[in-house]
Amino acid sequence: RKEVEQDPGPFNVPEGATVAFNCTYSNSASQSFFWYRQDCRKEPKLLMSVYSSGNEDGRFTAQLNRASQYISLLIRDSKLSDSATYLCVVNRYNFNKFYFGSGTKLNVKP
Amino acid sequence: NAGVTQTPKFQVLKTGQSMTLQCAQDMNHEYMSWYRQDPGMGLRLIHYSVGAGITDQGEVPNGYNVSRSTTEDFPLRLLSAAPSQTSVYFCASTSGRQGTVREQYFGPGTRLTVT
């Protein structure tokens, strides 16, 4: 079983829509969680860390559900510039490895 | 700060050739790593290092060697290139220490084609 699983999409949404992605992780010992954004043919860049209490950064909200072992990312008022692939990443504190999902592709259309 | 730099940006090799992908960071991070990214596979860890002189294998280490003689540099060597190594290679440098929340900073990538 993969460490991290994501729906590859694509999610095709109109500008202004709200869209949500989920990501599941298999190891309950995972302790830090992130969402990265990757534009076509570019390197991944950190979008936001995911904290146990949930966190918000502008139009983006991340949630963690430890009981069900999933992480979510909610994007409100989608912009054309949000079109990208969103990668879910988990890390266990006592291991020096990060595990990446294969990404969810978002297309925001005019 | 330049962050994480990688060279070359593009490379074409013939089967059996060897080459070294260069990676450098100027953030004084102890932890560095190499990933490859293939369509539909996400990023897979090749090798990583927790400090100068210390390296370890990741998920897909076969066919690759690494060394870490300084904190700044972490080169990846392809010993005898194979078409299966055609991929995009990313180097990453990670802030924080084991036991804390850590964030990764990626280089711009090297697109490698092996014919």
CSV table of C-alpha atoms in Angstrom, one decimal:
chain,number,residue,atom,x,y,z
A,1,ARG,CA,0.0,0.0,0.0
A,2,LYS,CA,1.3,3.5,-0.8
A,3,GLU,CA,2.3,5.7,2.1
A,4,VAL,CA,0.3,8.6,0.6
A,5,GLU,CA,-2.6,8.5,-1.8
A,6,GLN,CA,-4.3,11.2,-3.7
A,7,ASP,CA,-7.0,11.4,-6.4
A,8,PRO,CA,-5.1,12.5,-9.5
A,9,GLY,CA,-8.0,14.5,-10.9
A,10,PRO,CA,-8.1,16.6,-12.9
A,11,PHE,CA,-10.5,18.8,-11.1
A,12,ASN,CA,-11.9,21.3,-13.6
A,13,VAL,CA,-13.7,24.2,-11.9
A,14,PRO,CA,-14.8,27.7,-12.9
A,15,GLU,CA,-13.3,30.8,-11.5
A,16,GLY,CA,-14.8,31.7,-8.1
A,17,ALA,CA,-15.6,28.1,-7.3
A,18,THR,CA,-14.7,26.3,-4.0
A,19,VAL,CA,-12.8,23.1,-4.5
A,20,ALA,CA,-11.5,20.5,-2.0
A,21,PHE,CA,-8.9,17.8,-2.2
A,22,ASN,CA,-8.3,14.9,0.2
A,23,CYS,CA,-5.2,12.9,0.8
A,24,THR,CA,-4.9,9.7,2.8
A,25,TYR,CA,-1.8,8.4,4.6
A,26,SER,CA,-1.2,4.8,5.7
A,27,ASN,CA,1.1,5.1,8.6
A,28,SER,CA,-0.4,6.3,11.9
A,29,ALA,CA,3.0,7.4,13.1
A,30,SER,CA,3.1,10.2,10.6
A,31,GLN,CA,3.4,13.5,12.4
A,32,SER,CA,4.0,16.4,10.1
A,33,PHE,CA,1.9,17.1,7.0
A,34,PHE,CA,2.2,19.5,4.2
A,35,TRP,CA,0.6,20.7,1.0
A,36,TYR,CA,2.9,21.6,-1.9
A,37,ARG,CA,2.0,23.2,-5.1
A,38,GLN,CA,3.8,22.3,-8.4
A,39,ASP,CA,3.3,24.2,-11.6
A,40,CYS,CA,3.9,22.5,-14.9
A,41,ARG,CA,7.6,21.6,-15.4
A,42,LYS,CA,8.6,23.5,-12.2
A,43,GLU,CA,9.8,22.4,-8.8
A,44,PRO,CA,7.4,21.8,-5.9
A,45,LYS,CA,6.9,24.7,-3.6
A,46,LEU,CA,5.5,24.7,-0.1
A,47,LEU,CA,1.9,25.9,0.0
A,48,MET,CA,1.2,25.3,3.7
A,49,SER,CA,1.9,23.1,6.6
A,50,VAL,CA,-1.1,21.3,8.1
A,51,TYR,CA,-1.5,21.6,11.9
A,52,SER,CA,-3.6,19.4,14.1
A,53,SER,CA,-6.1,22.2,14.8
A,54,GLY,CA,-6.4,23.1,11.2
A,55,ASN,CA,-5.1,26.2,9.7
A,56,GLU,CA,-6.0,28.9,7.2
A,57,ASP,CA,-4.0,31.1,4.9
A,58,GLY,CA,-6.1,33.5,2.9
A,59,ARG,CA,-8.3,31.5,0.6
A,60,PHE,CA,-6.7,28.2,1.6
A,61,THR,CA,-7.7,26.0,4.5
A,62,ALA,CA,-6.0,22.8,5.5
A,63,GLN,CA,-7.4,20.2,7.9
A,64,LEU,CA,-6.0,17.1,9.5
A,65,ASN,CA,-8.1,14.1,10.6
A,66,ARG,CA,-5.8,11.8,12.5
A,67,ALA,CA,-8.6,9.3,13.4
A,68,SER,CA,-9.3,8.7,9.7
A,69,GLN,CA,-5.7,9.4,8.5
A,70,TYR,CA,-6.5,12.0,6.0
A,71,ILE,CA,-5.6,15.6,5.2
A,72,SER,CA,-7.7,18.0,3.2
A,73,LEU,CA,-7.1,21.3,1.3
A,74,LEU,CA,-9.9,23.7,0.6
A,75,ILE,CA,-9.5,26.5,-1.9
A,76,ARG,CA,-12.2,29.2,-1.9
A,77,ASP,CA,-12.8,31.7,-4.7
A,78,SER,CA,-10.6,29.9,-7.1
A,79,LYS,CA,-8.4,32.0,-9.4
A,80,LEU,CA,-7.0,31.1,-12.8
A,81,SER,CA,-3.5,31.2,-11.1
A,82,ASP,CA,-4.5,28.4,-8.8
A,83,SER,CA,-4.2,26.0,-11.7
A,84,ALA,CA,-1.5,23.6,-10.7
A,85,THR,CA,-0.8,20.1,-9.2
A,86,TYR,CA,-1.2,19.9,-5.5
A,87,LEU,CA,1.0,17.4,-3.7
A,88,CYS,CA,0.3,16.0,-0.3
A,89,VAL,CA,3.4,15.2,1.8
A,90,VAL,CA,3.9,13.4,5.2
A,91,ASN,CA,6.9,13.0,7.4
A,92,ARG,CA,7.5,11.0,10.6
A,93,TYR,CA,9.7,12.9,13.1
A,94,ASN,CA,11.9,9.9,13.9
A,95,PHE,CA,12.5,9.1,10.2
A,96,ASN,CA,14.4,11.2,7.8
A,97,LYS,CA,12.0,10.6,4.9
A,98,PHE,CA,9.2,12.5,3.3
A,99,TYR,CA,6.5,10.7,1.5
A,100,PHE,CA,4.8,12.3,-1.4
A,101,GLY,CA,1.5,11.7,-3.0
A,102,SER,CA,1.4,11.6,-6.8
A,103,GLY,CA,-0.6,14.9,-6.8
A,104,THR,CA,-4.0,16.2,-7.7
A,105,LYS,CA,-4.3,18.4,-10.8
A,106,LEU,CA,-6.5,21.4,-10.6
A,107,ASN,CA,-7.6,23.4,-13.7
A,108,VAL,CA,-9.5,26.6,-13.0
A,109,LYS,CA,-11.3,27.8,-16.1
A,110,PRO,CA,-12.5,31.3,-16.9
B,1,ASN,CA,20.3,33.7,-0.9
B,2,ALA,CA,20.2,31.5,-4.0
B,3,GLY,CA,18.4,28.7,-2.1
B,4,VAL,CA,18.9,25.4,-3.9
B,5,THR,CA,20.7,25.3,-7.2
B,6,GLN,CA,21.0,22.4,-9.6
B,7,THR,CA,23.0,21.9,-12.7
B,8,PRO,CA,22.6,21.0,-15.5
B,9,LYS,CA,18.9,21.9,-16.3
B,10,PHE,CA,18.8,19.5,-19.2
B,11,GLN,CA,20.9,16.5,-20.2
B,12,VAL,CA,20.8,13.8,-22.8
B,13,LEU,CA,22.9,10.7,-22.2
B,14,LYS,CA,23.5,7.5,-24.1
B,15,THR,CA,22.9,4.2,-22.4
B,16,GLY,CA,26.0,3.2,-20.4
B,17,GLN,CA,27.3,6.7,-20.0
B,18,SER,CA,27.9,8.1,-16.5
B,19,MET,CA,27.4,11.6,-15.2
B,20,THR,CA,27.0,13.7,-12.1
B,21,LEU,CA,24.1,15.9,-11.3
B,22,GLN,CA,25.1,18.8,-9.1
B,23,CYS,CA,23.2,20.3,-6.2
B,24,ALA,CA,24.1,23.1,-3.8
B,25,GLN,CA,22.3,25.0,-1.1
B,26,ASP,CA,23.3,28.1,0.8
B,27,MET,CA,20.8,27.8,3.7
B,28,ASN,CA,23.2,25.8,6.0
B,29,HIS,CA,20.7,22.9,6.1
B,30,GLU,CA,22.0,19.6,7.4
B,31,TYR,CA,19.4,17.5,5.6
B,32,MET,CA,19.5,17.1,1.8
B,33,SER,CA,17.8,14.7,-0.5
B,34,TRP,CA,17.4,13.6,-4.1
B,35,TYR,CA,14.1,12.7,-5.7
B,36,ARG,CA,13.1,11.6,-9.1
B,37,GLN,CA,9.7,12.4,-10.6
B,38,ASP,CA,8.0,10.3,-13.2
B,39,PRO,CA,4.5,10.8,-14.7
B,40,GLY,CA,1.8,9.5,-12.4
B,41,MET,CA,4.4,8.3,-9.8
B,42,GLY,CA,4.9,11.4,-7.7
B,43,LEU,CA,8.3,12.1,-6.2
B,44,ARG,CA,10.4,9.1,-5.1
B,45,LEU,CA,13.3,9.4,-2.8
B,46,ILE,CA,16.6,8.2,-4.2
B,47,HIS,CA,19.2,9.0,-1.5
B,48,TYR,CA,19.4,11.5,1.4
B,49,SER,CA,21.9,12.9,3.7
B,50,VAL,CA,21.6,14.1,7.3
B,51,GLY,CA,24.9,15.9,7.3
B,52,ALA,CA,28.4,16.0,5.9
B,53,GLY,CA,29.8,12.5,5.6
B,54,ILE,CA,26.5,10.8,6.2
B,55,THR,CA,24.3,9.4,3.4
B,56,ASP,CA,21.6,6.8,3.3
B,57,GLN,CA,19.4,5.1,0.7
B,58,GLY,CA,15.8,6.1,-0.1
B,59,GLU,CA,13.1,4.2,-1.9
B,60,VAL,CA,14.8,3.8,-5.4
B,61,PRO,CA,18.6,3.9,-4.9
B,62,ASN,CA,19.8,1.4,-7.5
B,63,GLY,CA,21.9,2.8,-10.2
B,64,TYR,CA,22.8,6.0,-8.2
B,65,ASN,CA,25.6,7.0,-5.9
B,66,VAL,CA,25.8,10.1,-3.6
B,67,SER,CA,28.4,11.7,-1.4
B,68,ARG,CA,28.3,14.6,1.0
B,69,SER,CA,31.7,16.1,1.6
B,70,THR,CA,30.4,19.5,2.6
B,71,THR,CA,27.2,20.9,4.1
B,72,GLU,CA,26.5,22.8,0.9
B,73,ASP,CA,26.9,20.2,-1.8
B,74,PHE,CA,25.2,16.9,-2.5
B,75,PRO,CA,26.0,15.5,-6.0
B,76,LEU,CA,24.1,12.6,-7.5
B,77,ARG,CA,26.1,10.2,-9.7
B,78,LEU,CA,24.6,8.0,-12.3
B,79,LEU,CA,27.0,5.1,-12.7
B,80,SER,CA,25.8,3.6,-16.0
B,81,ALA,CA,22.8,5.3,-17.5
B,82,ALA,CA,19.8,3.3,-18.5
B,83,PRO,CA,16.6,4.4,-20.4
B,84,SER,CA,14.7,3.6,-17.1
B,85,GLN,CA,16.5,6.6,-15.5
B,86,THR,CA,14.9,9.0,-17.9
B,87,SER,CA,13.2,11.3,-15.5
B,88,VAL,CA,13.1,14.7,-13.8
B,89,TYR,CA,15.5,14.9,-10.8
B,90,PHE,CA,14.9,17.3,-7.9
B,91,CYS,CA,17.3,18.1,-5.1
B,92,ALA,CA,15.9,19.3,-1.9
B,93,SER,CA,17.2,20.9,1.2
B,94,THR,CA,15.3,20.7,4.5
B,95,SER,CA,15.1,23.0,7.4
B,96,GLY,CA,14.8,22.0,11.0
B,97,ARG,CA,16.1,19.0,12.8
B,98,GLN,CA,14.7,15.5,13.3
B,99,GLY,CA,12.0,15.7,15.9
B,100,THR,CA,10.7,19.1,14.6
B,101,VAL,CA,8.4,20.2,11.8
B,102,ARG,CA,10.5,20.4,8.7
B,103,GLU,CA,10.0,22.2,5.4
B,104,GLN,CA,11.7,21.2,2.1
B,105,TYR,CA,13.1,23.6,-0.5
B,106,PHE,CA,13.5,22.2,-4.0
B,107,GLY,CA,15.9,23.1,-6.7
B,108,PRO,CA,14.6,23.8,-10.2
B,109,GLY,CA,15.2,20.2,-11.4
B,110,THR,CA,17.3,18.4,-14.0
B,111,ARG,CA,15.5,16.9,-17.0
B,112,LEU,CA,17.4,13.8,-18.0
B,113,THR,CA,16.8,11.7,-21.1
B,114,VAL,CA,18.7,8.5,-21.6
B,115,THR,CA,18.6,7.1,-25.2
